[in-house]
mmCIF file of C-alpha atoms and ligand atoms in Angstrom:
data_model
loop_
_atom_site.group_PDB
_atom_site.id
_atom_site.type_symbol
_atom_site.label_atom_id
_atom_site.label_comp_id
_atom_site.label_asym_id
_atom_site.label_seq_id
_atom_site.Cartn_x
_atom_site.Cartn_y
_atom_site.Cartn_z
ATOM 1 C CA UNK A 1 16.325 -1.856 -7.588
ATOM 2 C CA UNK A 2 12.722 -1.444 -8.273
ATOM 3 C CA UNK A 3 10.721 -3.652 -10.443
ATOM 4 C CA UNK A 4 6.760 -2.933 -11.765
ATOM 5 C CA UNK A 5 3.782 -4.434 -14.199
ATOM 6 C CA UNK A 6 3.541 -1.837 -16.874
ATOM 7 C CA UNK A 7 1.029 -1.810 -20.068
ATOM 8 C CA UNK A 8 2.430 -0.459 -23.493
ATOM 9 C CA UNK A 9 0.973 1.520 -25.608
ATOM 10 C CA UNK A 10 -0.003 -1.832 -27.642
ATOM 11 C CA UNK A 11 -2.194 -2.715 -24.583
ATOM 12 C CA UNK A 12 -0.135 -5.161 -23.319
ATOM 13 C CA UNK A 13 0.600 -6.086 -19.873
ATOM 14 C CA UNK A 14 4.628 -6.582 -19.136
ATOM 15 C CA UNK A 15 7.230 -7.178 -15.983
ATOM 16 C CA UNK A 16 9.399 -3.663 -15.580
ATOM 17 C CA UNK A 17 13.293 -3.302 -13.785
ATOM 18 C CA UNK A 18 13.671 0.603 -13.800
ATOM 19 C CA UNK A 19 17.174 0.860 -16.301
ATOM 20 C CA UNK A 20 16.943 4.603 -14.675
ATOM 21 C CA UNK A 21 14.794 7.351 -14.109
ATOM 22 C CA UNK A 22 13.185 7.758 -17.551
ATOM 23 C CA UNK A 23 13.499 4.029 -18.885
ATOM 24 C CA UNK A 24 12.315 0.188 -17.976
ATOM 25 C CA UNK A 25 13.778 -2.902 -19.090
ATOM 26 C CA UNK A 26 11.197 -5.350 -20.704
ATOM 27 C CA UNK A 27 11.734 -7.972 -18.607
ATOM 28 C CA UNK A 28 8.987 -9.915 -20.337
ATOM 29 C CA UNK A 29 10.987 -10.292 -22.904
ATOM 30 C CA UNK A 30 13.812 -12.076 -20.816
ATOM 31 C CA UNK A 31 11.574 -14.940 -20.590
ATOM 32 C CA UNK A 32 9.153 -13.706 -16.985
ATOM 33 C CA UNK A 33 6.192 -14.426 -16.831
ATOM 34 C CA UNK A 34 4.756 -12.768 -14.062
ATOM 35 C CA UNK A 35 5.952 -10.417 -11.114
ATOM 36 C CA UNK A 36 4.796 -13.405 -8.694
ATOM 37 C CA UNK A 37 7.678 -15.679 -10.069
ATOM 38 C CA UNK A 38 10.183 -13.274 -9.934
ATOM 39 C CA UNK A 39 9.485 -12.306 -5.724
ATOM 40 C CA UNK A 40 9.565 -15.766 -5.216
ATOM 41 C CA UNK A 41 13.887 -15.988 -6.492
ATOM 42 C CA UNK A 42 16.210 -16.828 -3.289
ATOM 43 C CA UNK A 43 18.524 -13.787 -5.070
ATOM 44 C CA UNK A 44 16.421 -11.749 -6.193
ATOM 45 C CA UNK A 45 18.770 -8.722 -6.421
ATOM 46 C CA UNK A 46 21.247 -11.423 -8.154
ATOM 47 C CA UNK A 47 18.887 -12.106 -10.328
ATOM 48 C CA UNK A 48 17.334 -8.393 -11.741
ATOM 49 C CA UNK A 49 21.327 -7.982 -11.818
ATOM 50 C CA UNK A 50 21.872 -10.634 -14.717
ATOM 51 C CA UNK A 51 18.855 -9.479 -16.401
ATOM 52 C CA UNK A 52 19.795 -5.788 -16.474
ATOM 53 C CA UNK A 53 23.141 -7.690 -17.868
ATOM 54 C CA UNK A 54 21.278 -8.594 -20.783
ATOM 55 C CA UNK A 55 20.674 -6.233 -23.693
ATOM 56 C CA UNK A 56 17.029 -6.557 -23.247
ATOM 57 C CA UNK A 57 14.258 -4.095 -25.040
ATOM 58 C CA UNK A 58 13.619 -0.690 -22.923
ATOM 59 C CA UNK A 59 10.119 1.475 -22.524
ATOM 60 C CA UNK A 60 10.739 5.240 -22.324
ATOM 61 C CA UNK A 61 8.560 5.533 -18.915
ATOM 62 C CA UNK A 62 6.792 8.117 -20.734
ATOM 63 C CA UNK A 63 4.861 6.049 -22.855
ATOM 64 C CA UNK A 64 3.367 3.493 -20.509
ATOM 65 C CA UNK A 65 1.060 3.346 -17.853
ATOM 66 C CA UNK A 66 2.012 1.884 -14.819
ATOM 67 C CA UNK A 67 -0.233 -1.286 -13.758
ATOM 68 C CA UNK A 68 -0.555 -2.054 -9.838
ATOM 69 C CA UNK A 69 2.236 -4.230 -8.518
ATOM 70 C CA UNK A 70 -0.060 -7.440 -7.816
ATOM 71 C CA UNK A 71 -2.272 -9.976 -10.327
ATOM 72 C CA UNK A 72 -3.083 -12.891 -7.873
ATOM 73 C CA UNK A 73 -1.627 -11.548 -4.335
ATOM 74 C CA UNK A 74 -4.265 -10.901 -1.746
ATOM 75 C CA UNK A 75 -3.755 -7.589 -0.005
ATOM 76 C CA UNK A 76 -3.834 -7.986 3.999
ATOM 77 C CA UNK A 77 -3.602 -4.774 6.206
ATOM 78 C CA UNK A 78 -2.492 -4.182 9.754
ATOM 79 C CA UNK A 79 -3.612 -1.572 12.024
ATOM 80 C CA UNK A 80 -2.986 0.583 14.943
ATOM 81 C CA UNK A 81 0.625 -0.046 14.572
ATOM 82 C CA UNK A 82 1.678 3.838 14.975
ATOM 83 C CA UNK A 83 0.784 5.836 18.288
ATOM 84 C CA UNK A 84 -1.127 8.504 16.213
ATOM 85 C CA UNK A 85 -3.315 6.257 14.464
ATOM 86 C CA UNK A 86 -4.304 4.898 18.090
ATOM 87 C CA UNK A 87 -5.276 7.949 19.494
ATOM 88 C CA UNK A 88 -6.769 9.386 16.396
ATOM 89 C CA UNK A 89 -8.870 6.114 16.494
ATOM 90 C CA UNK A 90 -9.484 6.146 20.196
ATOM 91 C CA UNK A 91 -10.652 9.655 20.125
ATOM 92 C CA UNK A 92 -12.996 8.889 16.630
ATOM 93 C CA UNK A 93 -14.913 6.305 19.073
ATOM 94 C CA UNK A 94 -15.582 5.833 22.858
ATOM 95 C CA UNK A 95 -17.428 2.689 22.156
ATOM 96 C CA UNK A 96 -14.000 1.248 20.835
ATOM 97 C CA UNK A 97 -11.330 3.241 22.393
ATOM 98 C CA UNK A 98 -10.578 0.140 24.675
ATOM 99 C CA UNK A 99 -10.008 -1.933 21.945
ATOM 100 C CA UNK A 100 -7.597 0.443 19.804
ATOM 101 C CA UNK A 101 -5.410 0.772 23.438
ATOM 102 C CA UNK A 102 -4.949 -3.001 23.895
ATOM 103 C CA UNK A 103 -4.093 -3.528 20.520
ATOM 104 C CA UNK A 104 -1.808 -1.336 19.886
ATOM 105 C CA UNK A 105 0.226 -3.071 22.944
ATOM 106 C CA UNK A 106 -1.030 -6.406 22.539
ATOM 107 C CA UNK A 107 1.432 -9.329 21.496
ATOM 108 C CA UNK A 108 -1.066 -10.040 18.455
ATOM 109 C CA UNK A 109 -1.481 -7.260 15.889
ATOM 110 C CA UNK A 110 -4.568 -6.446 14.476
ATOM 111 C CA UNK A 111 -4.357 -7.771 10.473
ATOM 112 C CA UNK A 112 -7.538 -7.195 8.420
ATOM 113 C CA UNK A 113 -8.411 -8.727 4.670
ATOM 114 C CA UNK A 114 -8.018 -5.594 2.426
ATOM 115 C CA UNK A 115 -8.478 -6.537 -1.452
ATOM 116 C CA UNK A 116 -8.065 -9.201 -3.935
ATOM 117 C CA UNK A 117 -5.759 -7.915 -6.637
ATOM 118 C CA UNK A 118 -7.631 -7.472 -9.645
ATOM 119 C CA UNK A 119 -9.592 -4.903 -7.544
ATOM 120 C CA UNK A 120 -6.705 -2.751 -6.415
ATOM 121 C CA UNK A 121 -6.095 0.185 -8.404
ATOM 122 C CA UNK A 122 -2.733 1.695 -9.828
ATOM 123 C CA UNK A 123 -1.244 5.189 -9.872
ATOM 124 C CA UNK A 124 -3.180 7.379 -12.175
ATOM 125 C CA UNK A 125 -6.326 5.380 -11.064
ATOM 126 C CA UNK A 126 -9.524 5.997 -8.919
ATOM 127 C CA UNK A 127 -9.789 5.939 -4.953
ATOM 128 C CA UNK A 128 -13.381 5.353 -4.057
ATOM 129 C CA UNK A 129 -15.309 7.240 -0.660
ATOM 130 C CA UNK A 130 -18.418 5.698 -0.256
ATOM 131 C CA UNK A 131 -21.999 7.050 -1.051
ATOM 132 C CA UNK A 132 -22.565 6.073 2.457
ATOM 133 C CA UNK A 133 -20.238 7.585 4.670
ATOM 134 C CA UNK A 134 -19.720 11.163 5.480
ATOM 135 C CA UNK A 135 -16.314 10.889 6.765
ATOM 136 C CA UNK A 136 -13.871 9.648 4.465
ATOM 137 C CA UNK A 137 -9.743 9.349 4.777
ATOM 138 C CA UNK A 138 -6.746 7.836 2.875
ATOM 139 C CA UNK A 139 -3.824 6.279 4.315
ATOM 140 C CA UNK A 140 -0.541 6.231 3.267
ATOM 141 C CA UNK A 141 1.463 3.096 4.095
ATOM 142 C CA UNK A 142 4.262 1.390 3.411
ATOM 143 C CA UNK A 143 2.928 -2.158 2.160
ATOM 144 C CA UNK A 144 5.467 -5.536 2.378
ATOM 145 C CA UNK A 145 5.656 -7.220 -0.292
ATOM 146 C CA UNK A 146 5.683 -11.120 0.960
ATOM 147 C CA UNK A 147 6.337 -14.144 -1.130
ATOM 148 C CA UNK A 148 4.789 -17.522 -0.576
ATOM 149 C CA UNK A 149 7.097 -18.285 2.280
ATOM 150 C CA UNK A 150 5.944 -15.411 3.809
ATOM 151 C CA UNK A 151 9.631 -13.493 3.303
ATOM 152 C CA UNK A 152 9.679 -9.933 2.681
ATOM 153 C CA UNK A 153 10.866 -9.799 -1.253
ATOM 154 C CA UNK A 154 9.977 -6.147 -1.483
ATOM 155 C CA UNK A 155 8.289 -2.758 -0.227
ATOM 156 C CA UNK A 156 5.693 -0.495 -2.470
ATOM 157 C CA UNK A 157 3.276 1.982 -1.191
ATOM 158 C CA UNK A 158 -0.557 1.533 -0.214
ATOM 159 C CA UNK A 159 -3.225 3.461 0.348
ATOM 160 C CA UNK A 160 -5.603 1.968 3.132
ATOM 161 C CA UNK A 161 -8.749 4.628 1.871
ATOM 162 C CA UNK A 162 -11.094 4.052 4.905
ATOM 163 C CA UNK A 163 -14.689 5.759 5.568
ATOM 164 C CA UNK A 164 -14.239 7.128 9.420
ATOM 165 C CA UNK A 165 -17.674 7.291 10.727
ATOM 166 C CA UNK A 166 -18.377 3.573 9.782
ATOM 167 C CA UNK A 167 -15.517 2.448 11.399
ATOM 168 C CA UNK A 168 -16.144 4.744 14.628
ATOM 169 C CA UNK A 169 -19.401 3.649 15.269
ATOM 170 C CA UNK A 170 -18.907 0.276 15.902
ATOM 171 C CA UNK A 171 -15.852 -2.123 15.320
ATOM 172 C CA UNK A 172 -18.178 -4.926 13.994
ATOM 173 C CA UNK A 173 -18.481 -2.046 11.202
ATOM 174 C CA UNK A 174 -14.460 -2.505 10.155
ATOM 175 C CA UNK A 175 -14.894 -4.470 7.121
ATOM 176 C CA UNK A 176 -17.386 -1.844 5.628
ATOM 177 C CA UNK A 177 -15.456 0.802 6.299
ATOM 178 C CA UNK A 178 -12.491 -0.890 4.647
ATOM 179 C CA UNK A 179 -13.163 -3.099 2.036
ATOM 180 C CA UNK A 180 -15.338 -1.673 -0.669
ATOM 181 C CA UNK A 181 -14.816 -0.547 -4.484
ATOM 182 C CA UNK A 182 -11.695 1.240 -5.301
ATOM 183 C CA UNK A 183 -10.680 1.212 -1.446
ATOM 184 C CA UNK A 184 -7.015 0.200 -2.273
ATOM 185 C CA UNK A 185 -4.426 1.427 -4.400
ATOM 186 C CA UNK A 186 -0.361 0.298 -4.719
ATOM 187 C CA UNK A 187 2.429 1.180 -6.709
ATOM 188 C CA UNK A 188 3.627 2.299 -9.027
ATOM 189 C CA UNK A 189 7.054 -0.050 -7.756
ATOM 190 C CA UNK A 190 8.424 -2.405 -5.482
ATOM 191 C CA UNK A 191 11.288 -1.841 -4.341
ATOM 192 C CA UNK A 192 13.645 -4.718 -3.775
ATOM 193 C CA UNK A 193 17.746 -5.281 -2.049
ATOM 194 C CA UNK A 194 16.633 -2.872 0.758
ATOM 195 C CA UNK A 195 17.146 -4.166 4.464
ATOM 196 C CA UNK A 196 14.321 -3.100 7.030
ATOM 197 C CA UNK A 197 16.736 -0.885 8.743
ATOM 198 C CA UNK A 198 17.282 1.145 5.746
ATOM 199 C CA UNK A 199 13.501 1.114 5.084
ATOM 200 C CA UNK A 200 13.158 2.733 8.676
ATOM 201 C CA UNK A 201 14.953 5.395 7.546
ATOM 202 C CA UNK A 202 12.277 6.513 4.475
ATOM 203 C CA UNK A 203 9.797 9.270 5.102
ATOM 204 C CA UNK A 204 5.897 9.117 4.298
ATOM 205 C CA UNK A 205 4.368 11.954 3.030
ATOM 206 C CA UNK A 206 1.015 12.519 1.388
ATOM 207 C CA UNK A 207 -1.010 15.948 -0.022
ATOM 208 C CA UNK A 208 -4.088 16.025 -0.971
ATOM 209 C CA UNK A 209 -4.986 18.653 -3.462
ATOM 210 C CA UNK A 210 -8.777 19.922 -4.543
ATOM 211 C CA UNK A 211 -9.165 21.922 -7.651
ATOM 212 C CA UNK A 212 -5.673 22.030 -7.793
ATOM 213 C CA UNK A 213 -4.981 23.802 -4.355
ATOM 214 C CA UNK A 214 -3.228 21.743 -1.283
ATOM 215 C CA UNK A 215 -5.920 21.213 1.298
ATOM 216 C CA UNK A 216 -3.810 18.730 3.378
ATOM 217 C CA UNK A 217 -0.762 17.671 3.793
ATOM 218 C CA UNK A 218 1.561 15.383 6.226
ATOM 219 C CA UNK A 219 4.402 13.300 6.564
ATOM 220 C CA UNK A 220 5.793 10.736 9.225
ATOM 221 C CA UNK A 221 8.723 8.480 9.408
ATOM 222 C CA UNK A 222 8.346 4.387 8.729
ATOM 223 C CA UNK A 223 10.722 4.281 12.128
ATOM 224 C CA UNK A 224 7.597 5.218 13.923
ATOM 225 C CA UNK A 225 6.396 1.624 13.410
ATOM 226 C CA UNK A 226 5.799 -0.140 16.506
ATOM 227 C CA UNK A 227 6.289 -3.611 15.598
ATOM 228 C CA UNK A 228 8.974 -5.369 13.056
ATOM 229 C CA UNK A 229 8.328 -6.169 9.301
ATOM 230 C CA UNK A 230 9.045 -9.530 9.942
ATOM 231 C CA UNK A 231 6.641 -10.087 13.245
ATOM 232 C CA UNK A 232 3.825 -7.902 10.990
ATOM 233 C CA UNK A 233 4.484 -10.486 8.264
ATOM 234 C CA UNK A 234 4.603 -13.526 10.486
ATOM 235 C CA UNK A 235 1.386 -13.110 11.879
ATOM 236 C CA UNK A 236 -0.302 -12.765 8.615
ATOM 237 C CA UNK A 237 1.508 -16.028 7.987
ATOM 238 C CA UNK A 238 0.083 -18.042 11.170
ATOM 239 C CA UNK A 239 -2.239 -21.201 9.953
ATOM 240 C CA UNK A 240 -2.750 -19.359 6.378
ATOM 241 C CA UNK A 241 -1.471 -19.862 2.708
ATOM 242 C CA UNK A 242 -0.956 -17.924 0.306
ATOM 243 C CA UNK A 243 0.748 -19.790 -2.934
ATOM 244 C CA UNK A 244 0.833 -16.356 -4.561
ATOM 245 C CA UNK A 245 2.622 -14.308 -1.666
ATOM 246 C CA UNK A 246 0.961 -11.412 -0.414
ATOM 247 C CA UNK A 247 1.192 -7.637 0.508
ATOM 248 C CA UNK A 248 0.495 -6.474 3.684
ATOM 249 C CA UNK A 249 -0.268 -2.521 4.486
ATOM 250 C CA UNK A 250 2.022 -1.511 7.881
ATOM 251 C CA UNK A 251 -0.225 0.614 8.934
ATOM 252 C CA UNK A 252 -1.171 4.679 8.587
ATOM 253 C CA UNK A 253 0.818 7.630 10.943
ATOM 254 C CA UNK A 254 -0.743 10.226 8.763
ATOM 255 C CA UNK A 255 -4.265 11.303 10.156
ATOM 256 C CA UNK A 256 -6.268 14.433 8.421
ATOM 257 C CA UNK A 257 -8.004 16.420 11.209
ATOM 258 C CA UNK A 258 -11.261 15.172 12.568
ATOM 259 C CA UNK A 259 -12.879 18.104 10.224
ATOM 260 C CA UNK A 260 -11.595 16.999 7.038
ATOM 261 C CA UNK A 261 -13.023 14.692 4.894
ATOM 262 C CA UNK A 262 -12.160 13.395 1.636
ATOM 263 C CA UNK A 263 -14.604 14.889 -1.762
ATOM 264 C CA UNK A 264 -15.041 13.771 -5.351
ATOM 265 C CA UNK A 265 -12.323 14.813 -7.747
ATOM 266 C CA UNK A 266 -9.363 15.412 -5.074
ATOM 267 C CA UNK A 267 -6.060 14.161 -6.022
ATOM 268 C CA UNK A 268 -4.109 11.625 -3.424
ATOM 269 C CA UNK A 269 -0.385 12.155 -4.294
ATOM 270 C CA UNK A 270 1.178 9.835 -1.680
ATOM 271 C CA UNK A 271 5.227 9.245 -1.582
ATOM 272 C CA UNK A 272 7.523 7.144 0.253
ATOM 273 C CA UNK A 273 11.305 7.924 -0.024
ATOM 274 C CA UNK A 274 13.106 4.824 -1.920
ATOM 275 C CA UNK A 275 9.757 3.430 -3.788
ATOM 276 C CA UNK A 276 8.616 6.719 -5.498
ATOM 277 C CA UNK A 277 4.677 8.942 -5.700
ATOM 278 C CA UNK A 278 1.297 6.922 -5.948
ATOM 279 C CA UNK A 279 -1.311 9.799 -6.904
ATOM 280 C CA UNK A 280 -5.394 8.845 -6.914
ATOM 281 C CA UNK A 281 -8.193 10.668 -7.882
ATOM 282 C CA UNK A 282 -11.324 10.338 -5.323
ATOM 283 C CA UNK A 283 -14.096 8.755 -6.698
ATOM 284 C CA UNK A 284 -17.746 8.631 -5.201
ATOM 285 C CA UNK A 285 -18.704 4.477 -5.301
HETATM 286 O O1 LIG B 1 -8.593 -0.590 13.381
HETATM 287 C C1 LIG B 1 -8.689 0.134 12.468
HETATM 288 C C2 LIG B 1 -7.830 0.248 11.299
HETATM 289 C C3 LIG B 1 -6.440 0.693 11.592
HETATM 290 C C4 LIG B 1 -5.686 1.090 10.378
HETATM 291 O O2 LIG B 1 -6.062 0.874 9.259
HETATM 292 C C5 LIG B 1 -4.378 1.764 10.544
HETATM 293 O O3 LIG B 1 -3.925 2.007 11.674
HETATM 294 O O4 LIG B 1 -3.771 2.075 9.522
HETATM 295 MG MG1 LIG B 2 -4.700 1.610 7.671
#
């Protein structure tokens, strides 16, 4: 089942259940306020399940525009959590390379502070590069969806956007090359009732297209995660709150060629097999 914030036509902001490929149930109407109370149900699926029950108002999908999936969840990210983002990292620095190989076999994983929600940006939205950097990447990931307990209530997609030559040059850099305006995206659903081995089984594929010709494209497989959901998730968790639930990024397996960088008006089209396609236009911020 896969659940969304949506805006109507009217301007509104509303809770989505997808009814089926072309409609959503209102679920705003059924009485929920946000998409926060609904991740934190014990039966969730039980729950969407009674709703859909319900002869409650429908959207054609056509006429609304999806919202990203968060309004007060922080977005968390973990790294180096695939083999080929550790050697595309240890080759992109040999002042850090050290650090990428321990992590990526340490007991700790490396978690980094990605965005507060109101600054994450929705399919159909901007991706930033910065003014700054000259070599600049998205990454597709598969994002958890956590509740305030710190249980996995759901799975969307993410794109980590991240400026390469910041990052490479010195580690202290990371934050800068991560966190900066329009440097997340999610959506367009979360996807809930789905056990982590079935998620293993979904594929990861992004293009990115300039003036409407493919200049890259690539695809991996969530099984190539190192580490658990549930480890990724618990660590995030360790001596922290968060009374809103969180998301946290898994990590990217899809890395452009060293010569490629990101330019102003390409489009992101990202997709994840059992959540749906997140598409971005690059922005220069
Ligand atoms: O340590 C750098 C960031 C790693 C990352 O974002 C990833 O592997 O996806
Ligand atoms: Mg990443």
């Amino acid at each position: 089942m896969k659940i969304c914030r949506f805006k109507t036509n009217a301007g509104e902001i509303r809770i989505g259940l997808a009814k089926d490929e072309t409609t959503i149930f209102d679920l705003t109407s059924a009485g929920i306020p946000e998409i926060t109370t609904l991740l934190e149900s014990g039966d969730l699926v039980a729950r969407l399940r009674t709703l859909a029950d319900r002869a409650l108002p429908t959207f054609p999908l056509s006429e609304v525009q999806f919202c990203a999936p968060v309004k007060r969840q922080e977005v968390w990210a973990a790294g180096v959590t695939y083999l080929r983002s550790k050697t595309a990292r240890m080759e992109e620095s040999d002042f850090s390379a050290t650090a990428y190989d321990k992590v990526y076999s340490a007991e700790r994983p490396e978690i980094f502070f990605k965005s507060l929600a109101e600054k994450v940006s929705a399919t159909g939205g901007p991706v930033g590069i910065r003014r700054d950097a000259r070599w600049n990447v998205p990454e597709p990931e598969l994002a958890l969806v956590l509740n305030s307990a710190g249980k996995i209530a759901g799975y969307t997609i993410g794109n980590d956007m991240s400026s390469r030559d910041i990052e490479g040059e010195n580690l202290l850099y990371l934050p800068q090359a991560k966190v900066y305006r329009h440097s997340c995206a999610l959506g367009p659903w979360i996807t809930v009732g789905v056990t982590e081995e079935e998620v293993r089984h979904w594929t990861i594929s992004i293009e990115i297209r300039r003036r409407n010709q493919p200049v890259f494209a690539g695809e991996t497989s969530v099984s190539q995660i190192k580490r658990r959901f549930e480890e990724l998730a618990s660590y995030l968790f360790r001596s922290q709150d968060f009374p809103h639930g969180a998301v946290l990024l898994t990590g990217t397996g899809v890395v452009p060629p060293d010569g490629f960088t990101l330019q102003e008006g390409d489009v992101v089209r990202i997709e994840i097999t059992g959540v749906g396609t997140l598409e971005n236009t690059v922005t220069l911020v």
